[in-house]
XYZ file of C-alpha atoms in Angstrom:
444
model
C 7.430 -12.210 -3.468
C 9.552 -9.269 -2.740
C 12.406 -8.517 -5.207
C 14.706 -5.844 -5.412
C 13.034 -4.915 -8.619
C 9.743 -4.361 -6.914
C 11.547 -3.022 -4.398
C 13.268 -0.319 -6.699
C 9.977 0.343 -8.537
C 7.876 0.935 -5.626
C 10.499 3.700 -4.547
C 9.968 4.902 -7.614
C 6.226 5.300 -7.575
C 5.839 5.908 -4.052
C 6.729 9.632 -4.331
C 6.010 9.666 -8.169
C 4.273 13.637 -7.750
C 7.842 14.660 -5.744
C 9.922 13.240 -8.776
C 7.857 14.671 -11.538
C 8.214 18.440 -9.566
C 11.848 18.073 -8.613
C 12.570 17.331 -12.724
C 9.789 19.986 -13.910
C 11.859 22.433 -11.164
C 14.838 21.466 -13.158
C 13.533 21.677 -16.417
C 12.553 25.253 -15.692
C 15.463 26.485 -14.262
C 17.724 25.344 -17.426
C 17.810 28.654 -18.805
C 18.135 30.437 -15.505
C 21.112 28.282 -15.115
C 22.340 29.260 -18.390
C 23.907 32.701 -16.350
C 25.562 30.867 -13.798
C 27.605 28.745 -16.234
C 27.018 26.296 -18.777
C 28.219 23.512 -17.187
C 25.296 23.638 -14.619
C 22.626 23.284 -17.157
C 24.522 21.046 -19.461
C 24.729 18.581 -16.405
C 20.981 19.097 -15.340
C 19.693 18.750 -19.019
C 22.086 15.233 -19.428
C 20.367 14.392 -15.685
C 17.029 14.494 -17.056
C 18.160 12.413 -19.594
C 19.006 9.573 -17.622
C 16.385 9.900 -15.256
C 13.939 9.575 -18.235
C 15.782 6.601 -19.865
C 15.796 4.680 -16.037
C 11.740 5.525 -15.593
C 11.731 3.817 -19.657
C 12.922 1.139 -18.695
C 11.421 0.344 -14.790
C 7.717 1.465 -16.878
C 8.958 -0.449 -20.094
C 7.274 2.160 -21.822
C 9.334 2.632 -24.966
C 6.365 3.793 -27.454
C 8.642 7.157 -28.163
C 11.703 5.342 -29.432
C 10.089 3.667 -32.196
C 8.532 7.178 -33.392
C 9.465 8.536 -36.955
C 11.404 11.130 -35.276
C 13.685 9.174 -32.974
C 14.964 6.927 -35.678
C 15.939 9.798 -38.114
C 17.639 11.585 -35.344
C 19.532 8.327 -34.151
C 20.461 7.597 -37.716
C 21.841 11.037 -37.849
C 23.783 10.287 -34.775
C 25.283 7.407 -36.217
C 26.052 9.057 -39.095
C 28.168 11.872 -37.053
C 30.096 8.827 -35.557
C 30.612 7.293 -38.540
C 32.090 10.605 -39.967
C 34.352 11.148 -37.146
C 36.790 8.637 -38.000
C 37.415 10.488 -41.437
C 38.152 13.839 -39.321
C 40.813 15.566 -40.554
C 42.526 16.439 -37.879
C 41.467 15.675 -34.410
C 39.685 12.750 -34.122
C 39.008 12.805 -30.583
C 37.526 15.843 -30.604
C 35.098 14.838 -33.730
C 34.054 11.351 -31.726
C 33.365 12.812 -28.054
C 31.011 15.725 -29.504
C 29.515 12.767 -31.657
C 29.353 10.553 -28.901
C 27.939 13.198 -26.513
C 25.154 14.771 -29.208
C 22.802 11.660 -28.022
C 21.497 13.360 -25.130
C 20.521 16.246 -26.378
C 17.984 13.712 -28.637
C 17.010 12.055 -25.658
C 16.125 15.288 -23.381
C 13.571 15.952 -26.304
C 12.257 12.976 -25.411
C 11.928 13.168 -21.999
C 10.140 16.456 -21.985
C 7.412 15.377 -24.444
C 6.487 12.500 -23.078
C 7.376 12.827 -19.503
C 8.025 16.366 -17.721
C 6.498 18.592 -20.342
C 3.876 16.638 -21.551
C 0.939 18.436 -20.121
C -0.273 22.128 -20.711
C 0.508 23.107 -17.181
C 3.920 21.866 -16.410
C 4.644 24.011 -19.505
C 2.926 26.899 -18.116
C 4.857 26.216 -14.904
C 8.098 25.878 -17.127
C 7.048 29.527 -19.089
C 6.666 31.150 -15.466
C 10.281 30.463 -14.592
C 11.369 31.530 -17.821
C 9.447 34.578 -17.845
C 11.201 35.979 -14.178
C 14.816 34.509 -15.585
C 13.752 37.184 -18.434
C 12.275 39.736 -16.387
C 16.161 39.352 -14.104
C 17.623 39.965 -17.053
C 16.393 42.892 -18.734
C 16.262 44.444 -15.535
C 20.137 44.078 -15.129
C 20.461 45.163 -18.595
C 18.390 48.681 -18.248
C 20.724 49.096 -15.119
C 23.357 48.702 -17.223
C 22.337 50.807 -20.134
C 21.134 53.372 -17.932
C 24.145 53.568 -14.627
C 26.800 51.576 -16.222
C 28.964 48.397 -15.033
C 27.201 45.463 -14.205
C 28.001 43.053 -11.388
C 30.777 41.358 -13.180
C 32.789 44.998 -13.966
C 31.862 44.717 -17.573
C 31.245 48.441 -19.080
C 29.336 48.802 -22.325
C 31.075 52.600 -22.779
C 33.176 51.675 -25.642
C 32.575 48.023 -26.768
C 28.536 48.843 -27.998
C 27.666 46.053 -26.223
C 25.727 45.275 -22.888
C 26.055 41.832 -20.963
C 22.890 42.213 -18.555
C 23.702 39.884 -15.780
C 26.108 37.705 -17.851
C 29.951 37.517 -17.999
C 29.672 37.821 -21.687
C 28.176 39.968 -24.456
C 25.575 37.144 -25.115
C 22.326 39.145 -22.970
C 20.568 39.990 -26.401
C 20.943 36.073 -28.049
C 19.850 34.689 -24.938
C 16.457 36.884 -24.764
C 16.269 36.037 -28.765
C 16.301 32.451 -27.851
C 13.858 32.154 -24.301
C 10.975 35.486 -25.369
C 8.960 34.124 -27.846
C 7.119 31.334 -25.543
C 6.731 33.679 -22.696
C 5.284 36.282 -25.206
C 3.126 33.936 -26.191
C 1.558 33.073 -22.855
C 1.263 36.405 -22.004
C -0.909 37.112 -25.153
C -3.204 33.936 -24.167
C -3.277 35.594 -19.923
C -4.186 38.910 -22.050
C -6.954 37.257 -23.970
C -8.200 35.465 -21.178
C -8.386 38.255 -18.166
C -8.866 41.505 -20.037
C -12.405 42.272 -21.801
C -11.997 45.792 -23.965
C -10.471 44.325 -27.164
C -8.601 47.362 -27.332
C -6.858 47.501 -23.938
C -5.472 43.789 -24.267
C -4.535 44.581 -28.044
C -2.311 47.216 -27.033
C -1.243 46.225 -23.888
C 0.075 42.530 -26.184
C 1.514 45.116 -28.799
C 3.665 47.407 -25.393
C 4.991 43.944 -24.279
C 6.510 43.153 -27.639
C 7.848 46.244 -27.844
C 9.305 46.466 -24.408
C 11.008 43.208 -24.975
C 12.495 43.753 -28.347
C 13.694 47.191 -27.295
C 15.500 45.445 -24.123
C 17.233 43.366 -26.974
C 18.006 46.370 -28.750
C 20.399 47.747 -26.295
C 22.289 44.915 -26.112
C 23.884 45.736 -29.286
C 23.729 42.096 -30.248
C 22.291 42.423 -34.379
C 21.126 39.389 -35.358
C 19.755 38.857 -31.829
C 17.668 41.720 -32.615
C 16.442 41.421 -36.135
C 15.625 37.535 -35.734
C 13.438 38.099 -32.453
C 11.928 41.032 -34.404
C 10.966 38.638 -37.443
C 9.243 35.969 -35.051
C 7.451 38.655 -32.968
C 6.012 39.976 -37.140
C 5.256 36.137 -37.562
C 3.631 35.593 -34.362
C 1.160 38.763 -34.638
C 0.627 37.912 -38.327
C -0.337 34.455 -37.255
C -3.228 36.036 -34.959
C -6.394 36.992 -36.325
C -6.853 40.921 -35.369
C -3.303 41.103 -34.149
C -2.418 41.182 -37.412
C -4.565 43.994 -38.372
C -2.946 47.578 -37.719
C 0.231 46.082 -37.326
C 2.208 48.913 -38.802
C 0.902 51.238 -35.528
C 3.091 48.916 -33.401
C 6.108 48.946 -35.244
C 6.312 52.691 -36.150
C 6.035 53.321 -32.500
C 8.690 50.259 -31.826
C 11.027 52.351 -34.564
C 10.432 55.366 -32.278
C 11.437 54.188 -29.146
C 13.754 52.067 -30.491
C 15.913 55.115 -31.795
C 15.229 57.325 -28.228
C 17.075 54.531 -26.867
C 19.840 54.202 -29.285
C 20.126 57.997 -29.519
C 21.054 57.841 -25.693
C 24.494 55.304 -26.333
C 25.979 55.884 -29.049
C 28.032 53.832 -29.044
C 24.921 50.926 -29.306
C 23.627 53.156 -31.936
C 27.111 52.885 -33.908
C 27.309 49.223 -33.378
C 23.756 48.574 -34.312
C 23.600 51.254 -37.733
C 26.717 52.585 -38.830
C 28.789 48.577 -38.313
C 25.873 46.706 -39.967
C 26.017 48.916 -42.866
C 29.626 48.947 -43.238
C 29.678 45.393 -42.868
C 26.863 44.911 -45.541
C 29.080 47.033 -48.128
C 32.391 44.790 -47.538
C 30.761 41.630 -46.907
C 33.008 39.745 -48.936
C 36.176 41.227 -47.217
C 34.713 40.967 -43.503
C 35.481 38.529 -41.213
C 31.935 36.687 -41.479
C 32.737 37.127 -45.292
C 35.670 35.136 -44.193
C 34.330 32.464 -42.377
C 31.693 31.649 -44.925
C 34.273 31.665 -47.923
C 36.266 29.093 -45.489
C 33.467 27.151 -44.774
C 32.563 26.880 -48.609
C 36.048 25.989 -49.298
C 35.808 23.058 -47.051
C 32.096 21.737 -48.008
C 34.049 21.883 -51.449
C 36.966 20.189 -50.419
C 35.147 17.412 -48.187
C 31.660 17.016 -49.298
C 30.911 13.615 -48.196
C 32.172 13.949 -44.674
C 33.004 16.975 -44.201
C 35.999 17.905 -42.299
C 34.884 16.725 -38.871
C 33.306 18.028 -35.236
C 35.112 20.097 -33.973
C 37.271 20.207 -36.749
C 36.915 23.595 -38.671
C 38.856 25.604 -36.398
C 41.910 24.031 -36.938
C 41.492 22.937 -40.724
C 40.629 27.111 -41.565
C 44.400 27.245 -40.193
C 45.998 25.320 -43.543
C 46.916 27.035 -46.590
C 44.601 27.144 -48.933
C 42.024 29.172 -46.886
C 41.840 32.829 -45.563
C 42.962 34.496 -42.546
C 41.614 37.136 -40.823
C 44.140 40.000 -40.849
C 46.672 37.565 -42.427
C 46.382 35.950 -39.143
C 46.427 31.690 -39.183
C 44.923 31.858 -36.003
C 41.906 34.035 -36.699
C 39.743 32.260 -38.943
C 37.027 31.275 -36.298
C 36.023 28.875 -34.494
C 32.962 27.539 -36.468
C 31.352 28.929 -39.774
C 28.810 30.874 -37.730
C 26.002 29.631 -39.981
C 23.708 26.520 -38.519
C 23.861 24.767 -42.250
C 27.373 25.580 -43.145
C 28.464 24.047 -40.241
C 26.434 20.916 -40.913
C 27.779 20.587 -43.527
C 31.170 21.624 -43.090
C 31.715 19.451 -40.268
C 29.270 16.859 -41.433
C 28.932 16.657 -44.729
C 26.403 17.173 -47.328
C 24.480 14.227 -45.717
C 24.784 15.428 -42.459
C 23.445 18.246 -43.048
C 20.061 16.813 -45.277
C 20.123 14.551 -42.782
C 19.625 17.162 -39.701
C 17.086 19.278 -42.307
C 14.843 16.328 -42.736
C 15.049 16.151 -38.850
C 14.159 19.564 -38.554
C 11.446 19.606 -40.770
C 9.550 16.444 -39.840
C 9.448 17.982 -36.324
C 8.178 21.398 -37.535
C 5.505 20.074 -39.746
C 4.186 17.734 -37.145
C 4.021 20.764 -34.267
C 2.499 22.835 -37.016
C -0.193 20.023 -37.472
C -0.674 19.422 -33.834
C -1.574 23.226 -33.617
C -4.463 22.141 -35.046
C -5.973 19.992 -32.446
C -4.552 22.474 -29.514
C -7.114 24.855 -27.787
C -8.143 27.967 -28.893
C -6.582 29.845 -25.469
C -3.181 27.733 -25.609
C -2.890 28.442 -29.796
C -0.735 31.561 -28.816
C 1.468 29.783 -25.890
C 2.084 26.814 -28.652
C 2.985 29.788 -31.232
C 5.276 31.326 -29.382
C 6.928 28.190 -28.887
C 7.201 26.857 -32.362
C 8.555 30.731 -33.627
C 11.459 30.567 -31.061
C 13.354 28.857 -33.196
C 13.521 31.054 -35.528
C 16.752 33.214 -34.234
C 18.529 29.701 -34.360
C 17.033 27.928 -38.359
C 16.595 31.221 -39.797
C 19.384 30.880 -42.816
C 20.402 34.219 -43.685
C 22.521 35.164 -40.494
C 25.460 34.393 -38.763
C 24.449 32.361 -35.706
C 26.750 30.788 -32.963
C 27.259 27.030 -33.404
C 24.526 24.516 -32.667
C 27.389 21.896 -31.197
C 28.837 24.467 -28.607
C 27.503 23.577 -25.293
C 26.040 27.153 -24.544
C 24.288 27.868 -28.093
C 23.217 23.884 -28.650
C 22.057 23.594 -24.826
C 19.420 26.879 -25.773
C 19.022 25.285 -28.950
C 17.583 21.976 -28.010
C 15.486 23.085 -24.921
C 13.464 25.244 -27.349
C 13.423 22.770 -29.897
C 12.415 20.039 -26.953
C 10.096 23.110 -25.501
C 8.140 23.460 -28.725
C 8.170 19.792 -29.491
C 6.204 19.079 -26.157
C 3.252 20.428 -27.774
C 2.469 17.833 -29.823
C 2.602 15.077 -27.122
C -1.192 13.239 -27.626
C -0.596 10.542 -24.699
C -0.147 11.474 -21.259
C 2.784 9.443 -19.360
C 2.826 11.318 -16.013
C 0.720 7.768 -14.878
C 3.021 4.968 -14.442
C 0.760 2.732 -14.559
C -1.552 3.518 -17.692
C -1.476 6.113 -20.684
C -4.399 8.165 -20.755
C -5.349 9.966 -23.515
C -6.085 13.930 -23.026
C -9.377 15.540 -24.762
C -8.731 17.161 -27.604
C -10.136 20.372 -28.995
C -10.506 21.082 -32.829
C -9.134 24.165 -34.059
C -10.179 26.531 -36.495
C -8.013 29.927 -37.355
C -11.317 31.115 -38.577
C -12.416 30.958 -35.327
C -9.405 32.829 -33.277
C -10.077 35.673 -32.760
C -8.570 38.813 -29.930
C -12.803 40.486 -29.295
């Protein structure tokens, strides 16, 4: 008998290959989206979303909700409900970002166990990122080298280059999208190049190409926490990690023939951070943290609410920028104070026990991941370092531009630990596993 259910289903299955590319195609173009506009991606990562929640429920396969993972992130989302009604000042703004946090949970989900759930739709995904880089730091050397970009914007005075963006954000978005791209490029080294020596130093020029290109974008923290996962990830790789120091003292050397060419870059990137360093306390960052203590301080069970910190840092009682009410910020630039902060100190244990539960299990599924996709999976997992790293200033994890990169690496990373294929409507099938040994990775 013919129902509109079967119906519905078959149209689903029918062209099941077509639907799996057109949502891999729009997986992988999230971050090229990204310099269009927000909004695009924002709407094709909540798409996905829903798409993955219909195919649950036509395939009744609902094995990922009941995972340890899920449930601590959906208790944390009802936890930032629950704390919106005690927001201090604008409730509705507290309750929609609550309301709307869900899907970010959700497009993890759907890439590890649907569209990202097998070694080469992440390969395919790592390809698109790597030209949305490769667009990018070639509009940035323009830049650097000729001046205006596209969009007018002149790094002459400001220290700053925007690359094909309409905003100095160039260097945190390479931070955020090079490591997994650097670390298939290491395993296509391995693989296709014999001399040990010609793929260890043609690994080592690609590093230091990239994190040059983030140099000149002026952007600090951009630059130091991509350097620190790019340390990580060749300390992580048996012979990599030997002679390391040849890599970096020639990185410090072309690093400073660049900067020696703007100075302007060069001023932002030396002379600021050390002026900053010695008046820490009396900078604006200084600022914003002191603020954001204040109000974990003032509100530690709730916090002061979503959204909420830019207009509570307004009241008396906390400090202004210049004297200024209105320049206190717009969130405390720190991923935990802002948890907490706008959260509460539960919140923000809460979203730590999250975040660690996922990194320990993609840590221990490195261990059963092939000894030519270890790198790939590295790369991955160390991109989130320029967003959890603690000691910086960081943009917020709930804005839609920094929390949109945010959870595609997170969900990027996370699809490596996926140990049952779903791409089969019909069954789950189980992929062969190969043991790994660090003892036994080795760049001969």
């Amino acid at each position: 008998m013919i129902s509109s259910k079967n119906i519905f289903f078959a149209c689903w299955c029918w062209p099941q290959k077509w639907i799996d590319r057109i949502f891999l195609a729009m997986t992988s173009l999230i971050p090229t989206a990204m310099i269009f506009g927000q909004g695009y991606a924002d709407a094709m990562l909540t798409l996905i979303g829903i798409a993955f929640l219909v195919r649950s429920a036509i395939t009744r396969y609902w094995a990922w909700a009941r995972e340890s993972w899920f449930l601590l992130a959906m208790l944390l989302w009802v936890w930032l409900i629950f704390i919106s009604f005690f927001a201090v000042i604008d409730f509705n703004a507290s309750i929609s970002r609550a309301l709307l946090w869900i899907r970010f949970v959700v497009f993890i989900a759907a890439l590890k166990e649907w569209i990202l759930n097998d070694q080469k739709y992440r390969r395919t995904a790592a390809l698109f990122i790597a030209a949305c880089i490769f667009i990018t730091i070639i509009s940035l050397w323009k830049q650097f080298i000729f001046g205006d970009t596209l969009h007018g914007i002149s790094s002459s005075d400001s220290g700053r280059l925007s690359g094909p963006f309409k905003d100095w954000i160039a260097g945190t978005f390479l931070a955020k999208v090079i490591m997994p791209v650097l670390g298939i490029a290491t395993a296509a080294i391995i693989a296709m190049i014999d001399k040990r020596s010609i793929r260890i130093g043609l690994i080592y020029l690609l590093a230091i190409a990239l994190l040059v290109s983030v140099l000149i974008t002026g952007e600090r923290i951009a630059f130091l926490s991509l350097a620190l996962s790019v340390v990580i990830f060749f300390a992580s790789l048996k012979n990599l990690r030997r002679g390391l120091f040849i890599p970096i003292a020639l990185g410090i050397t072309l690093g400073s023939a660049a900067l020696s060419l703007s100075p302007s870059i060069k001023s932002r990137m030396i002379d600021d951070t050390i002026f900053q360093l010695a008046s820490f306390s009396d900078s604006h960052y200084g600022m914003i943290f002191s603020n954001a203590a204040s109000m974990i301080e003032d509100y530690p069970l709730t916090g002061v609410g979503l959204k909420n910190y830019r207009q509570v840092c307004r009241q008396e009682g906390y400090r202004w920028f210049k004297n200024d009410p209105a320049n206190c910020g717009l969130h405390p630039h720190n991923p935990y104070l802002e948890w907490a902060a706008e959260s509460g100190i539960p919140g923000l244990l809460l979203f730590i026990v999250l975040m660690a539960l996922m990194i320990v299990r993609m840590i221990k599924a490195h261990r059963n991941i092939t000894v030519d996709n270890y790198p790939f999976a590295l790369g991955a997992l160390l991109s989130l370092i320029p967003f959890l790293w603690p000691l910086m200033s960081s943009m917020s994890l709930f804005t839609n531009w920094n929390a949109i990169m945010f959870w595609y690496a997170l969900a990027f990373a996370f699809s490596f630990t996926q140990s049952v294929s779903t791409v089969n409507l019909d069954s789950a099938i189980s992929p062969r596993k190969t043991k790994y040994s660090k003892k036994n990775y080795m760049v001969t």
